Tab-separated table of C-alpha atoms in Angstrom:
chain	number	residue	atom	x	y	z
A	1	UNK	CA	-0.016	-0.053	0.088
A	2	UNK	CA	2.779	2.408	0.836
A	3	UNK	CA	4.587	1.189	-2.866
A	4	UNK	CA	0.820	1.954	-4.799
A	5	UNK	CA	0.663	5.820	-2.334
A	6	UNK	CA	4.416	7.136	-3.094
A	7	UNK	CA	5.581	9.959	-3.259
A	8	UNK	CA	2.614	10.695	0.040
A	9	UNK	CA	4.302	9.543	3.537
A	10	UNK	CA	1.960	6.699	4.959
A	11	UNK	CA	1.636	6.318	8.469
A	12	UNK	CA	0.493	2.378	9.820
A	13	UNK	CA	-1.679	3.490	13.563
A	14	UNK	CA	-3.098	0.115	15.498
A	15	UNK	CA	-6.148	-0.323	16.413
A	16	UNK	CA	-7.110	3.474	16.647
A	17	UNK	CA	-4.798	7.164	15.198
A	18	UNK	CA	-5.656	10.739	16.552
A	19	UNK	CA	-6.520	12.217	13.545
A	20	UNK	CA	-6.448	15.444	15.955
A	21	UNK	CA	-5.316	16.255	19.930
A	22	UNK	CA	-9.120	15.750	20.887
A	23	UNK	CA	-9.931	12.772	18.106
A	24	UNK	CA	-9.995	9.153	17.941
A	25	UNK	CA	-10.680	7.246	15.668
A	26	UNK	CA	-11.251	3.340	14.885
A	27	UNK	CA	-12.414	0.558	13.426
A	28	UNK	CA	-14.750	-0.759	15.897
A	29	UNK	CA	-14.119	-4.426	15.658
A	30	UNK	CA	-13.148	-4.846	19.599
A	31	UNK	CA	-16.537	-4.192	20.852
A	32	UNK	CA	-17.691	-8.134	19.708
A	33	UNK	CA	-16.395	-9.114	22.702
A	34	UNK	CA	-18.637	-7.519	24.681
A	35	UNK	CA	-21.942	-7.573	22.559
A	36	UNK	CA	-24.695	-8.702	24.434
A	37	UNK	CA	-26.491	-9.011	21.432
A	38	UNK	CA	-25.912	-12.291	19.672
A	39	UNK	CA	-23.704	-12.801	16.407
A	40	UNK	CA	-21.596	-14.873	15.440
A	41	UNK	CA	-18.595	-12.065	16.038
A	42	UNK	CA	-19.966	-12.878	19.302
A	43	UNK	CA	-19.909	-15.952	20.170
A	44	UNK	CA	-16.711	-16.784	18.705
A	45	UNK	CA	-15.832	-14.093	21.267
A	46	UNK	CA	-16.901	-15.941	23.321
A	47	UNK	CA	-16.198	-18.990	22.596
A	48	UNK	CA	-12.146	-17.530	22.758
A	49	UNK	CA	-12.150	-15.822	25.468
A	50	UNK	CA	-12.519	-18.975	27.229
A	51	UNK	CA	-9.200	-20.882	25.501
A	52	UNK	CA	-6.647	-18.013	24.678
A	53	UNK	CA	-4.645	-16.588	28.731
A	54	UNK	CA	-6.687	-13.325	27.885
A	55	UNK	CA	-10.160	-15.179	29.736
A	56	UNK	CA	-9.254	-13.391	33.250
A	57	UNK	CA	-10.566	-10.536	33.385
A	58	UNK	CA	-10.849	-10.339	29.795
A	59	UNK	CA	-8.679	-7.704	27.278
A	60	UNK	CA	-6.598	-4.681	28.769
A	61	UNK	CA	-4.918	-4.013	25.408
A	62	UNK	CA	-4.775	-4.841	21.778
A	63	UNK	CA	-2.571	-8.108	21.994
A	64	UNK	CA	-5.323	-9.635	24.317
A	65	UNK	CA	-8.456	-8.487	22.086
A	66	UNK	CA	-6.275	-9.981	18.938
A	67	UNK	CA	-5.498	-13.152	20.227
A	68	UNK	CA	-9.541	-13.344	20.844
A	69	UNK	CA	-10.786	-11.969	17.586
A	70	UNK	CA	-7.803	-13.506	14.943
A	71	UNK	CA	-9.367	-16.915	14.414
A	72	UNK	CA	-12.666	-15.596	14.360
A	73	UNK	CA	-12.135	-12.675	11.580
A	74	UNK	CA	-9.737	-15.243	9.577
A	75	UNK	CA	-12.652	-18.044	9.565
A	76	UNK	CA	-15.123	-15.878	8.459
A	77	UNK	CA	-12.618	-14.225	5.907
A	78	UNK	CA	-12.622	-18.383	4.297
A	79	UNK	CA	-15.768	-18.526	4.462
A	80	UNK	CA	-16.289	-15.112	2.627
A	81	UNK	CA	-13.859	-16.756	-0.142
A	82	UNK	CA	-16.883	-18.478	-0.801
A	83	UNK	CA	-19.188	-16.207	-2.132
A	84	UNK	CA	-21.497	-15.863	-4.825
A	85	UNK	CA	-20.420	-12.078	-6.155
A	86	UNK	CA	-23.266	-9.766	-5.106
A	87	UNK	CA	-25.322	-11.817	-2.946
A	88	UNK	CA	-23.088	-11.860	0.242
A	89	UNK	CA	-21.584	-14.874	2.427
A	90	UNK	CA	-24.314	-17.734	3.679
A	91	UNK	CA	-23.468	-16.852	6.941
A	92	UNK	CA	-24.980	-12.568	6.237
A	93	UNK	CA	-27.727	-13.817	4.384
A	94	UNK	CA	-28.255	-16.136	6.962
A	95	UNK	CA	-27.779	-14.282	9.644
A	96	UNK	CA	-30.616	-11.436	8.088
A	97	UNK	CA	-32.733	-13.944	7.496
A	98	UNK	CA	-32.658	-14.960	10.933
A	99	UNK	CA	-32.957	-11.603	12.281
A	100	UNK	CA	-36.595	-10.865	10.384
A	101	UNK	CA	-37.779	-14.150	12.062
A	102	UNK	CA	-36.863	-12.593	15.601
A	103	UNK	CA	-37.984	-9.822	14.920
A	104	UNK	CA	-40.995	-9.891	12.704
A	105	UNK	CA	-44.829	-8.989	12.981
A	106	UNK	CA	-45.911	-12.236	14.915
A	107	UNK	CA	-48.802	-12.267	12.131
A	108	UNK	CA	-46.062	-12.799	9.462
A	109	UNK	CA	-44.003	-15.320	10.199
A	110	UNK	CA	-44.858	-18.860	9.033
A	111	UNK	CA	-44.019	-22.103	11.580
A	112	UNK	CA	-40.071	-22.294	11.015
A	113	UNK	CA	-39.677	-18.680	11.555
A	114	UNK	CA	-42.278	-18.992	14.821
A	115	UNK	CA	-40.379	-22.546	15.515
A	116	UNK	CA	-37.304	-20.021	16.044
A	117	UNK	CA	-38.228	-17.297	17.835
A	118	UNK	CA	-40.462	-19.599	20.629
A	119	UNK	CA	-36.865	-21.214	20.761
A	120	UNK	CA	-34.466	-18.492	21.148
A	121	UNK	CA	-34.654	-17.148	25.202
A	122	UNK	CA	-33.929	-20.998	26.063
A	123	UNK	CA	-30.845	-20.745	23.442
A	124	UNK	CA	-29.865	-17.690	24.777
A	125	UNK	CA	-30.522	-18.830	28.581
A	126	UNK	CA	-28.473	-22.333	27.485
A	127	UNK	CA	-25.200	-19.978	26.170
A	128	UNK	CA	-24.977	-17.834	28.646
A	129	UNK	CA	-25.113	-21.001	31.296
A	130	UNK	CA	-22.160	-22.714	29.058
A	131	UNK	CA	-20.460	-19.162	29.980
A	132	UNK	CA	-20.684	-17.755	26.749
A	133	UNK	CA	-22.439	-14.263	27.328
A	134	UNK	CA	-23.167	-12.452	29.301
A	135	UNK	CA	-26.398	-12.024	26.013
A	136	UNK	CA	-29.737	-11.060	25.181
A	137	UNK	CA	-32.889	-12.411	23.657
A	138	UNK	CA	-33.764	-8.915	22.336
A	139	UNK	CA	-32.009	-8.592	18.543
A	140	UNK	CA	-34.568	-5.134	18.376
A	141	UNK	CA	-32.905	-1.757	16.688
A	142	UNK	CA	-32.761	-0.140	19.692
A	143	UNK	CA	-31.678	-3.080	21.253
A	144	UNK	CA	-28.643	-3.242	18.842
A	145	UNK	CA	-27.816	0.254	19.324
A	146	UNK	CA	-27.336	0.387	22.805
A	147	UNK	CA	-25.983	-2.940	22.662
A	148	UNK	CA	-22.923	-1.660	19.918
A	149	UNK	CA	-22.292	1.725	22.114
A	150	UNK	CA	-21.511	0.141	25.289
A	151	UNK	CA	-19.606	-2.194	23.590
A	152	UNK	CA	-17.787	0.589	22.174
A	153	UNK	CA	-17.375	2.214	26.111
A	154	UNK	CA	-16.023	-0.685	27.428
A	155	UNK	CA	-13.173	-0.962	25.011
A	156	UNK	CA	-12.571	2.838	25.782
A	157	UNK	CA	-12.071	2.208	28.892
A	158	UNK	CA	-10.028	-1.312	28.598
A	159	UNK	CA	-7.761	0.513	26.205
A	160	UNK	CA	-7.617	4.062	28.104
A	161	UNK	CA	-8.883	6.161	25.973
A	162	UNK	CA	-10.278	9.370	26.765
A	163	UNK	CA	-10.797	11.355	24.028
A	164	UNK	CA	-13.634	14.235	23.758
A	165	UNK	CA	-14.296	12.502	20.770
A	166	UNK	CA	-14.108	9.038	19.756
A	167	UNK	CA	-15.232	8.224	15.860
A	168	UNK	CA	-16.185	4.284	14.761
A	169	UNK	CA	-18.176	2.240	12.913
A	170	UNK	CA	-18.115	-1.467	12.215
A	171	UNK	CA	-22.058	-2.141	13.625
A	172	UNK	CA	-22.806	0.060	10.205
A	173	UNK	CA	-25.226	2.052	12.600
A	174	UNK	CA	-24.595	5.894	12.270
A	175	UNK	CA	-25.235	8.300	14.688
A	176	UNK	CA	-26.145	10.516	16.580
A	177	UNK	CA	-28.252	11.311	14.582
A	178	UNK	CA	-31.165	13.766	15.335
A	179	UNK	CA	-34.206	11.906	17.523
A	180	UNK	CA	-31.569	9.799	19.068
A	181	UNK	CA	-31.424	10.196	23.032
A	182	UNK	CA	-27.669	12.601	23.052
A	183	UNK	CA	-26.432	10.867	26.723
A	184	UNK	CA	-26.342	7.076	25.093
A	185	UNK	CA	-23.718	8.444	22.146
A	186	UNK	CA	-21.718	9.522	26.172
A	187	UNK	CA	-19.064	7.091	27.456
A	188	UNK	CA	-18.694	6.687	31.238
A	189	UNK	CA	-15.272	8.568	30.916
A	190	UNK	CA	-17.541	12.011	29.200
A	191	UNK	CA	-16.337	10.402	25.668
A	192	UNK	CA	-18.479	11.650	22.584
A	193	UNK	CA	-19.308	8.797	20.255
A	194	UNK	CA	-19.778	9.116	16.585
A	195	UNK	CA	-20.612	5.747	14.218
A	196	UNK	CA	-19.285	6.185	10.692
A	197	UNK	CA	-22.655	4.321	9.410
A	198	UNK	CA	-22.669	2.314	6.337
A	199	UNK	CA	-20.983	0.820	3.441
A	200	UNK	CA	-23.722	-2.205	2.771
A	201	UNK	CA	-27.001	-1.830	1.084
A	202	UNK	CA	-29.273	-4.170	3.555
A	203	UNK	CA	-32.839	-3.625	2.745
A	204	UNK	CA	-33.406	-5.586	6.111
A	205	UNK	CA	-32.545	-2.876	7.766
A	206	UNK	CA	-33.825	0.089	6.155
A	207	UNK	CA	-37.518	0.378	7.759
A	208	UNK	CA	-40.588	1.753	6.641
A	209	UNK	CA	-38.421	4.568	4.965
A	210	UNK	CA	-34.963	3.753	3.752
A	211	UNK	CA	-34.678	7.918	3.598
A	212	UNK	CA	-34.587	7.957	7.056
A	213	UNK	CA	-32.720	4.884	8.491
A	214	UNK	CA	-29.925	5.410	10.143
A	215	UNK	CA	-28.288	2.213	8.328
A	216	UNK	CA	-28.628	3.766	4.714
A	217	UNK	CA	-24.776	3.998	3.568
A	218	UNK	CA	-23.632	7.371	2.190
A	219	UNK	CA	-22.519	8.682	5.672
A	220	UNK	CA	-19.433	9.753	6.366
A	221	UNK	CA	-17.601	11.587	9.499
A	222	UNK	CA	-15.865	15.121	9.172
A	223	UNK	CA	-12.747	16.568	10.848
A	224	UNK	CA	-11.941	20.001	10.554
A	225	UNK	CA	-8.114	20.593	10.695
A	226	UNK	CA	-9.304	24.383	9.978
A	227	UNK	CA	-10.918	24.755	13.523
A	228	UNK	CA	-9.362	22.295	16.295
A	229	UNK	CA	-12.987	23.231	18.674
A	230	UNK	CA	-15.401	22.194	15.906
A	231	UNK	CA	-16.767	18.560	16.841
A	232	UNK	CA	-16.769	15.403	14.529
A	233	UNK	CA	-19.559	16.170	11.987
A	234	UNK	CA	-21.773	13.368	11.091
A	235	UNK	CA	-23.864	13.389	6.843
A	236	UNK	CA	-25.011	12.139	4.444
A	237	UNK	CA	-22.940	12.411	0.756
A	238	UNK	CA	-26.117	10.487	-0.461
A	239	UNK	CA	-28.774	12.576	0.959
A	240	UNK	CA	-29.992	15.090	-1.442
A	241	UNK	CA	-30.625	18.208	0.768
A	242	UNK	CA	-27.344	17.135	3.003
A	243	UNK	CA	-25.372	20.542	4.612
A	244	UNK	CA	-23.120	22.419	2.388
A	245	UNK	CA	-20.222	20.448	3.532
A	246	UNK	CA	-17.815	23.540	3.408
């Protein structure tokens, strides 16, 4: 990558980068370990935490997080190599179908979907008893949002990140947006969280009005270097009525 970008100077930073003295940015994949929503990554993290040496009180440095997550992402990468272009992987499609079965209207559930919804709380209870939790059965939109934010809060606390602003993504849920509770987007140490949103169009998550969905594509976060005091700005580049980007 450095060669392709030459003669530009290239600097690598991991697991996050300081964009300004008050702004720290990271992809956010570490939060998978702390999610209460039982995604594939979260279940894999629960298993790995019981295996690796970092399991004790949980990860405290980047190497601890990577020891837990690297095998999971290596497996997901291998599965993705067999995906049909334009259709996503079987895992992704299965996750979406499962989410629809659990969150769709009761009156529209078929026999299979109804069985999945009925068995779901029992499955979550079994996973918690097996030591893979804490997990919760609720997988609604608000539950996904809160779980991701709480997970990022935990990551910042464990890595000692106390920046006034923390930018992340990974959960694909942009925010904070108008109407969101600002208190949800502040960590226990006072960092204001900003999620850069989604890069994949997934109709299942759009809701009745895709133009207002926090999962719609096109979001980005602008960090001004000419106004060091200005907060990061979340904008959607595809919205027809987007504000002037300056």
